[in-house]
């Protein structure tokens, strides 16, 4: 058995051990007895069940509950910067547990977070003239004036949420705004930001070179604002909401407001020109299935194959709950396999996108009982 065969045999054993404890639901992974978040699956942090925060009639759709609210009152200062995540969602995704899947896999890894949404009907306040915060499995805020979800009001939905966070939770180094159908590797995000100054007014994400003078970032995989950038534009909004543009396209408007107040557009590609934030799905980038419009929008050359994406990938858009789980698992398996090789064989190997995508496709083959690995990977 050659080294490659041993490696994938080892991965297969790890996957089988994990799958023994899991059953798949239509909208993600529900774990029956010992319930582990993917974020801590290799540290054995067990989640617990509680009947709090939901009526008995609703419990059949999602049996997992928490006994108490996590304490996010104080930023956890360390050698890495603190990151606050504003995660855009809506009631349908909350009802289907898509938002809960996002929280379990990566949302809880943020130093603090809020899901931004029109609250589900049973949690919705009568007075909707002020921003309201609730906890029901995870923290959510319904921003001031939001009475229905529509693309036309996305900008104000974000503006009033940002004002609320600025007034209540202003002390984080970076503020990350992202869709709930994205996969985010918070560790890689923090590592990317650790040598950057949050006192400089700057943003990072997937760069577009059109529409906004100075450029803007795609909202799907998210973009991160330094404390200085976040504070500057939110102060302007507090003074007068019309100080920032409102076309209804939130990523365009927020970035345009940052540029208006002299905030810079940062570069997030790695030293080989590979993207860390992916505007399309993981397989879309890997296979090079780019729509025509992206060629004129993208600041950086579009790549495919093993050179499409950075080893230290941060975020990927258009990911289903299973995709989100599978990618996180693919990365964790890769990291843990390398750690074991290092421990027992002193084999120093870095995490690479090439091996991440190999694991991802292999896991998908196992999940759907198929054999597309050779067709897609080719080695």
C-alpha positions as a printed NumPy array, in Angstrom:
array([[  0.   ,   0.   ,   0.   ],
       [  1.58 ,   3.319,  -1.096],
       [  1.612,   6.495,   1.02 ],
       [ -1.377,   8.016,  -0.782],
       [ -3.467,   4.898,  -0.233],
       [ -2.529,   4.846,   3.456],
       [ -3.506,   8.488,   3.782],
       [ -6.97 ,   7.994,   2.308],
       [ -7.501,   4.769,   4.259],
       [ -6.746,   6.771,   7.409],
       [ -9.261,   9.457,   6.349],
       [-11.904,   6.803,   5.65 ],
       [-11.497,   5.345,   9.155],
       [-11.851,   8.817,  10.722],
       [-14.999,   9.504,   8.716],
       [-16.588,   6.164,   9.616],
       [-15.969,   6.782,  13.332],
       [-17.668,  10.168,  13.065],
       [-20.589,   8.938,  10.984],
       [-21.382,   6.205,  13.532],
       [-22.644,   8.959,  15.849],
       [-24.552,  10.892,  13.2  ],
       [-27.777,  10.805,  11.295],
       [-28.387,  13.141,   8.412],
       [-31.4  ,  15.411,   8.285],
       [-32.6  ,  17.202,   5.178],
       [-31.157,  20.527,   6.314],
       [-27.945,  19.492,   8.003],
       [-26.519,  17.064,  10.497],
       [-28.379,  16.136,  13.666],
       [-26.423,  14.109,  16.209],
       [-28.381,  11.713,  18.378],
       [-26.673,  11.047,  21.676],
       [-23.386,  12.837,  22.148],
       [-23.894,  16.06 ,  20.26 ],
       [-20.748,  17.808,  19.115],
       [-20.436,  21.092,  17.265],
       [-18.145,  20.785,  14.273],
       [-16.228,  23.697,  15.727],
       [-15.218,  21.561,  18.698],
       [-15.673,  18.03 ,  17.384],
       [-12.027,  17.26 ,  18.022],
       [-12.053,  18.808,  21.508],
       [-15.068,  16.869,  22.81 ],
       [-17.165,  19.866,  23.824],
       [-20.576,  18.325,  24.363],
       [-23.759,  20.233,  23.698],
       [-26.699,  19.582,  25.977],
       [-30.425,  19.406,  25.587],
       [-32.903,  21.78 ,  27.13 ],
       [-36.569,  22.514,  26.662],
       [-35.974,  26.243,  27.051],
       [-36.634,  28.842,  24.376],
       [-39.148,  26.864,  22.338],
       [-42.66 ,  25.592,  22.82 ],
       [-43.275,  21.867,  23.149],
       [-45.029,  21.764,  19.78 ],
       [-41.91 ,  23.077,  18.04 ],
       [-39.419,  20.704,  19.648],
       [-39.928,  17.87 ,  17.196],
       [-38.284,  19.876,  14.408],
       [-35.126,  20.475,  16.402],
       [-34.449,  18.562,  19.629],
       [-31.172,  20.293,  20.457],
       [-31.33 ,  23.096,  23.018],
       [-28.92 ,  24.884,  25.303],
       [-29.352,  25.191,  29.051],
       [-28.195,  28.818,  29.151],
       [-27.094,  31.692,  26.982],
       [-23.378,  31.79 ,  26.198],
       [-21.601,  34.778,  27.741],
       [-20.305,  37.069,  25.018],
       [-20.302,  40.246,  27.09 ],
       [-16.544,  40.859,  26.974],
       [-14.246,  40.453,  23.952],
       [-11.733,  37.644,  24.44 ],
       [ -8.468,  39.503,  23.882],
       [ -5.501,  37.32 ,  22.925],
       [ -2.669,  37.296,  20.391],
       [ -5.383,  37.094,  17.737],
       [ -7.763,  39.963,  16.991],
       [-11.393,  39.794,  18.103],
       [-14.056,  39.374,  15.424],
       [-17.753,  40.203,  15.689],
       [-19.918,  38.438,  13.086],
       [-23.134,  39.947,  11.702],
       [-24.811,  37.037,   9.904],
       [-27.678,  37.817,   7.525],
       [-30.569,  35.37 ,   7.594],
       [-34.378,  35.305,   7.385],
       [-37.308,  33.435,   9.019],
       [-37.461,  30.597,   6.469],
       [-33.829,  29.685,   7.145],
       [-34.442,  29.818,  10.873],
       [-37.482,  27.551,  10.518],
       [-35.582,  25.017,   8.382],
       [-32.617,  25.012,  10.846],
       [-30.265,  26.311,   8.167],
       [-29.309,  29.215,  10.444],
       [-28.809,  26.838,  13.369],
       [-26.493,  24.713,  11.234],
       [-24.488,  27.845,  10.397],
       [-24.259,  28.722,  14.08 ],
       [-23.126,  25.24 ,  15.08 ],
       [-20.484,  24.828,  12.396],
       [-18.819,  28.238,  12.459],
       [-20.983,  31.026,  13.933],
       [-20.118,  30.168,  17.515],
       [-16.413,  30.466,  16.743],
       [-16.742,  34.23 ,  16.318],
       [-15.837,  36.172,  19.468],
       [-19.389,  37.455,  19.349],
       [-22.131,  37.416,  16.75 ],
       [-25.728,  38.284,  15.958],
       [-27.993,  36.839,  13.298],
       [-29.844,  39.691,  11.567],
       [-33.406,  38.834,  10.576],
       [-37.085,  39.504,  10.714],
       [-37.832,  37.37 ,  13.748],
       [-39.991,  34.244,  13.453],
       [-43.621,  35.072,  14.111],
       [-43.759,  33.602,  17.623],
       [-40.807,  35.775,  18.676],
       [-41.786,  38.937,  16.815],
       [-42.497,  41.994,  18.998],
       [-45.64 ,  44.076,  18.601],
       [-43.615,  47.278,  18.606],
       [-41.25 ,  47.133,  15.654],
       [-40.1  ,  50.742,  15.819],
       [-36.931,  49.809,  17.739],
       [-34.286,  47.119,  17.286],
       [-35.092,  43.995,  19.314],
       [-32.741,  41.231,  20.442],
       [-33.754,  37.678,  21.398],
       [-32.018,  34.42 ,  22.2  ],
       [-33.529,  31.229,  20.801],
       [-30.721,  28.686,  20.308],
       [-28.606,  31.629,  19.132],
       [-28.694,  35.42 ,  19.36 ],
       [-30.819,  37.282,  16.817],
       [-31.644,  40.921,  16.277],
       [-34.57 ,  42.338,  14.364],
       [-33.481,  45.819,  13.313],
       [-35.632,  48.881,  13.683],
       [-38.399,  49.228,  11.095],
       [-37.998,  45.764,   9.548],
       [-41.531,  44.485,   8.933],
       [-40.874,  42.187,   5.967],
       [-37.892,  40.561,   4.268],
       [-37.155,  41.832,   0.771],
       [-34.107,  42.627,  -1.34 ],
       [-35.176,  46.248,  -1.466],
       [-34.693,  46.8  ,   2.273],
       [-31.428,  44.905,   2.773],
       [-29.383,  48.073,   3.177],
       [-31.509,  49.535,   5.981],
       [-31.699,  46.081,   7.585],
       [-27.901,  46.156,   7.858],
       [-27.588,  49.851,   8.727],
       [-29.872,  49.66 ,  11.759],
       [-28.25 ,  46.4  ,  12.858],
       [-24.822,  48.034,  12.65 ],
       [-26.053,  50.989,  14.709],
       [-27.375,  48.612,  17.378],
       [-24.085,  46.688,  17.539],
       [-22.048,  49.905,  17.563],
       [-24.054,  51.223,  20.53 ],
       [-24.067,  47.953,  22.487],
       [-20.869,  46.138,  21.445],
       [-18.306,  48.633,  20.138],
       [-15.047,  47.089,  21.352],
       [-14.244,  44.379,  18.795],
       [-11.237,  44.705,  16.505],
       [-13.074,  43.641,  13.345],
       [-16.713,  43.395,  12.228],
       [-17.558,  40.714,   9.676],
       [-20.791,  40.922,   7.625],
       [-21.725,  37.68 ,   5.85 ],
       [-24.619,  35.61 ,   4.464],
       [-25.83 ,  32.518,   6.293],
       [-25.294,  30.353,   3.18 ],
       [-21.541,  30.808,   3.468],
       [-18.922,  28.59 ,   5.059],
       [-16.469,  30.576,   7.176],
       [-13.208,  29.383,   8.705],
       [-12.921,  31.825,  11.594],
       [ -9.448,  30.6  ,  12.582],
       [ -8.111,  31.427,   9.113],
       [ -9.875,  34.804,   9.203],
       [ -8.236,  35.678,  12.513],
       [ -4.856,  34.476,  11.323],
       [ -5.196,  36.638,   8.206],
       [ -6.071,  39.702,  10.311],
       [ -3.562,  39.277,  13.12 ],
       [ -0.833,  41.429,  11.522],
       [ -3.277,  44.113,  10.319],
       [ -4.244,  47.246,  12.209],
       [ -7.88 ,  47.587,  13.203],
       [ -7.177,  51.297,  13.759],
       [ -6.806,  51.805,  10.016],
       [-10.063,  52.334,   8.125],
       [ -9.952,  49.346,   5.758],
       [-12.027,  46.384,   4.568],
       [-11.199,  42.915,   3.227],
       [-13.191,  40.406,   1.164],
       [-13.657,  39.263,  -2.436],
       [-12.796,  42.345,  -4.479],
       [-14.969,  43.792,  -7.235],
       [-13.592,  46.64 ,  -9.362],
       [-16.889,  48.047, -10.67 ],
       [-19.883,  50.119,  -9.458],
       [-18.197,  51.657,  -6.391],
       [-15.324,  54.07 ,  -6.914],
       [-12.394,  52.47 ,  -5.122],
       [-13.991,  49.01 ,  -5.305],
       [-16.263,  46.918,  -3.098],
       [-16.566,  43.375,  -1.759],
       [-19.101,  40.683,  -2.57 ],
       [-21.551,  40.286,   0.294],
       [-22.005,  36.508,  -0.123],
       [-18.709,  35.259,   1.331],
       [-18.672,  38.345,   3.507],
       [-16.372,  41.266,   4.096],
       [-14.665,  42.403,   7.252],
       [-14.474,  46.01 ,   8.438],
       [-11.795,  47.256,  10.799],
       [-13.014,  48.844,  14.008],
       [-11.999,  52.202,  12.558],
       [-14.031,  51.682,   9.366],
       [-17.038,  50.276,  11.231],
       [-17.005,  53.083,  13.804],
       [-16.58 ,  55.848,  11.234],
       [-19.521,  54.93 ,   9.031],
       [-21.807,  53.887,  11.89 ],
       [-21.237,  57.21 ,  13.641],
       [-22.225,  58.865,  10.368],
       [-25.406,  56.76 ,  10.248],
       [-26.305,  57.677,  13.836],
       [-25.966,  61.346,  12.949],
       [-28.102,  60.914,   9.84 ],
       [-29.024,  57.633,   8.197],
       [-28.843,  59.237,   4.741],
       [-25.134,  59.964,   5.266],
       [-24.646,  56.514,   3.734],
       [-26.221,  55.544,   0.379],
       [-29.306,  53.35 ,   0.199],
       [-29.853,  51.572,  -3.112],
       [-31.112,  48.422,  -1.372],
       [-27.934,  46.519,  -2.319],
       [-26.242,  46.247,   1.05 ],
       [-22.731,  45.181,   0.033],
       [-22.517,  48.006,  -2.52 ],
       [-23.924,  50.595,  -0.114],
       [-21.846,  49.695,   2.947],
       [-18.632,  49.611,   0.925],
       [-19.548,  52.869,  -0.839],
       [-20.029,  54.491,   2.555],
       [-16.63 ,  53.238,   3.754],
       [-15.001,  54.684,   0.603],
       [-16.932,  57.953,   1.064],
       [-15.215,  58.383,   4.421],
       [-11.791,  57.482,   2.966],
       [-11.709,  53.821,   3.992],
       [ -9.42 ,  51.619,   1.909],
       [-10.174,  48.437,  -0.046],
       [ -7.714,  45.806,   1.19 ],
       [ -6.345,  42.852,  -0.757],
       [ -7.025,  39.351,   0.561],
       [ -5.415,  37.114,  -2.079],
       [ -2.443,  35.025,  -0.964],
       [  1.147,  35.307,  -2.195],
       [  0.277,  33.152,  -5.244],
       [ -2.708,  35.292,  -6.215],
       [ -5.258,  32.737,  -4.97 ],
       [ -8.526,  33.865,  -3.404],
       [ -9.262,  33.5  ,   0.298],
       [-12.9  ,  34.654,  -0.045],
       [-14.838,  32.706,  -2.698],
       [-17.759,  34.488,  -4.356],
       [-19.143,  31.221,  -5.788],
       [-19.409,  27.703,  -4.378],
       [-16.291,  25.665,  -3.653],
       [-16.798,  23.402,  -6.671],
       [-17.702,  26.39 ,  -8.85 ],
       [-14.255,  27.864,  -8.256],
       [-12.452,  24.525,  -8.462],
       [-14.083,  23.608, -11.795],
       [-13.817,  27.161, -13.126],
       [-17.568,  27.457, -13.735],
       [-17.574,  31.249, -13.711],
       [-20.511,  33.288, -15.099],
       [-19.647,  35.818, -17.792],
       [-20.367,  38.837, -15.582],
       [-17.723,  37.817, -13.065],
       [-14.89 ,  38.263, -15.573],
       [-15.659,  41.979, -15.777],
       [-16.442,  42.408, -12.059],
       [-13.53 ,  40.554, -10.448],
       [-10.441,  42.56 ,  -9.543],
       [ -8.177,  39.5  ,  -9.671],
       [ -7.721,  36.957, -12.507],
       [-10.102,  34.001, -12.234],
       [ -8.365,  30.672, -11.658],
       [ -9.488,  27.069, -11.492],
       [ -8.236,  23.694, -10.347],
       [ -5.818,  23.387,  -7.454],
       [ -4.657,  26.976,  -8.079],
       [ -8.123,  28.503,  -7.674],
       [ -8.105,  28.957,  -3.96 ],
       [ -5.776,  29.73 ,  -1.083],
       [ -4.583,  27.051,   1.324],
       [ -5.815,  29.34 ,   4.11 ],
       [ -9.326,  29.628,   2.704],
       [-11.551,  31.974,   4.747],
       [-15.062,  31.946,   3.29 ],
       [-17.107,  30.255,   0.552],
       [-20.51 ,  31.391,  -0.706],
       [-23.482,  29.333,  -1.987],
       [-22.971,  26.409,   0.358],
       [-25.844,  24.185,   1.492],
       [-25.901,  23.026,   5.142],
       [-24.348,  19.707,   4.062],
       [-21.685,  21.53 ,   2.04 ],
       [-20.845,  23.691,   5.062],
       [-20.529,  20.652,   7.307],
       [-18.561,  18.685,   4.704],
       [-16.015,  21.444,   4.07 ],
       [-15.429,  22.022,   7.778],
       [-14.982,  18.282,   8.247],
       [-12.616,  18.066,   5.254],
       [-10.396,  20.764,   6.751],
       [-10.456,  19.29 ,  10.257],
       [ -9.621,  15.796,   8.98 ],
       [ -6.708,  17.203,   6.995],
       [ -5.373,  19.18 ,   9.976],
       [ -5.745,  16.285,  12.402],
       [ -4.16 ,  13.779,  10.015],
       [ -1.152,  16.088,   9.636],
       [ -0.948,  16.557,  13.41 ],
       [ -0.845,  12.795,  13.908],
       [  1.825,  12.362,  11.22 ],
       [  3.826,  15.111,  12.91 ],
       [  3.425,  13.484,  16.32 ],
       [  4.401,   9.957,  15.308],
       [  6.6  ,  10.453,  12.236],
       [  7.878,  14.055,  12.524],
       [  6.411,  14.64 ,   9.071],
       [  6.05 ,  18.401,   8.751],
       [  3.443,  19.086,   6.095],
       [  1.294,  22.215,   5.678],
       [ -2.454,  22.334,   5.163],
       [ -3.044,  22.739,   1.415],
       [ -6.091,  23.508,  -0.69 ],
       [ -5.203,  20.513,  -2.866],
       [ -5.715,  18.116,   0.029],
       [ -8.755,  20.01 ,   1.339],
       [-10.564,  19.602,  -1.992],
       [ -9.504,  15.936,  -2.17 ],
       [-11.043,  15.309,   1.249],
       [-14.159,  17.284,   0.32 ],
       [-14.823,  15.233,  -2.829],
       [-14.046,  11.966,  -1.039],
       [-16.488,  12.819,   1.754],
       [-19.154,  13.658,  -0.819],
       [-18.573,  10.285,  -2.488],
       [-19.047,   8.553,   0.875],
       [-22.143,  10.633,   1.646],
       [-23.889,   9.93 ,  -1.653],
       [-22.444,   6.445,  -2.238],
       [-20.809,   7.357,  -5.542],
       [-17.335,   7.462,  -7.066],
       [-16.584,  10.839,  -8.659],
       [-13.192,  11.299,  -7.02 ],
       [-11.157,  10.137, -10.006],
       [-13.293,  12.132, -12.467],
       [-13.032,  15.376, -10.484],
       [ -9.567,  15.14 ,  -8.943],
       [ -7.811,  13.072, -11.59 ],
       [ -4.871,  11.774,  -9.551]])
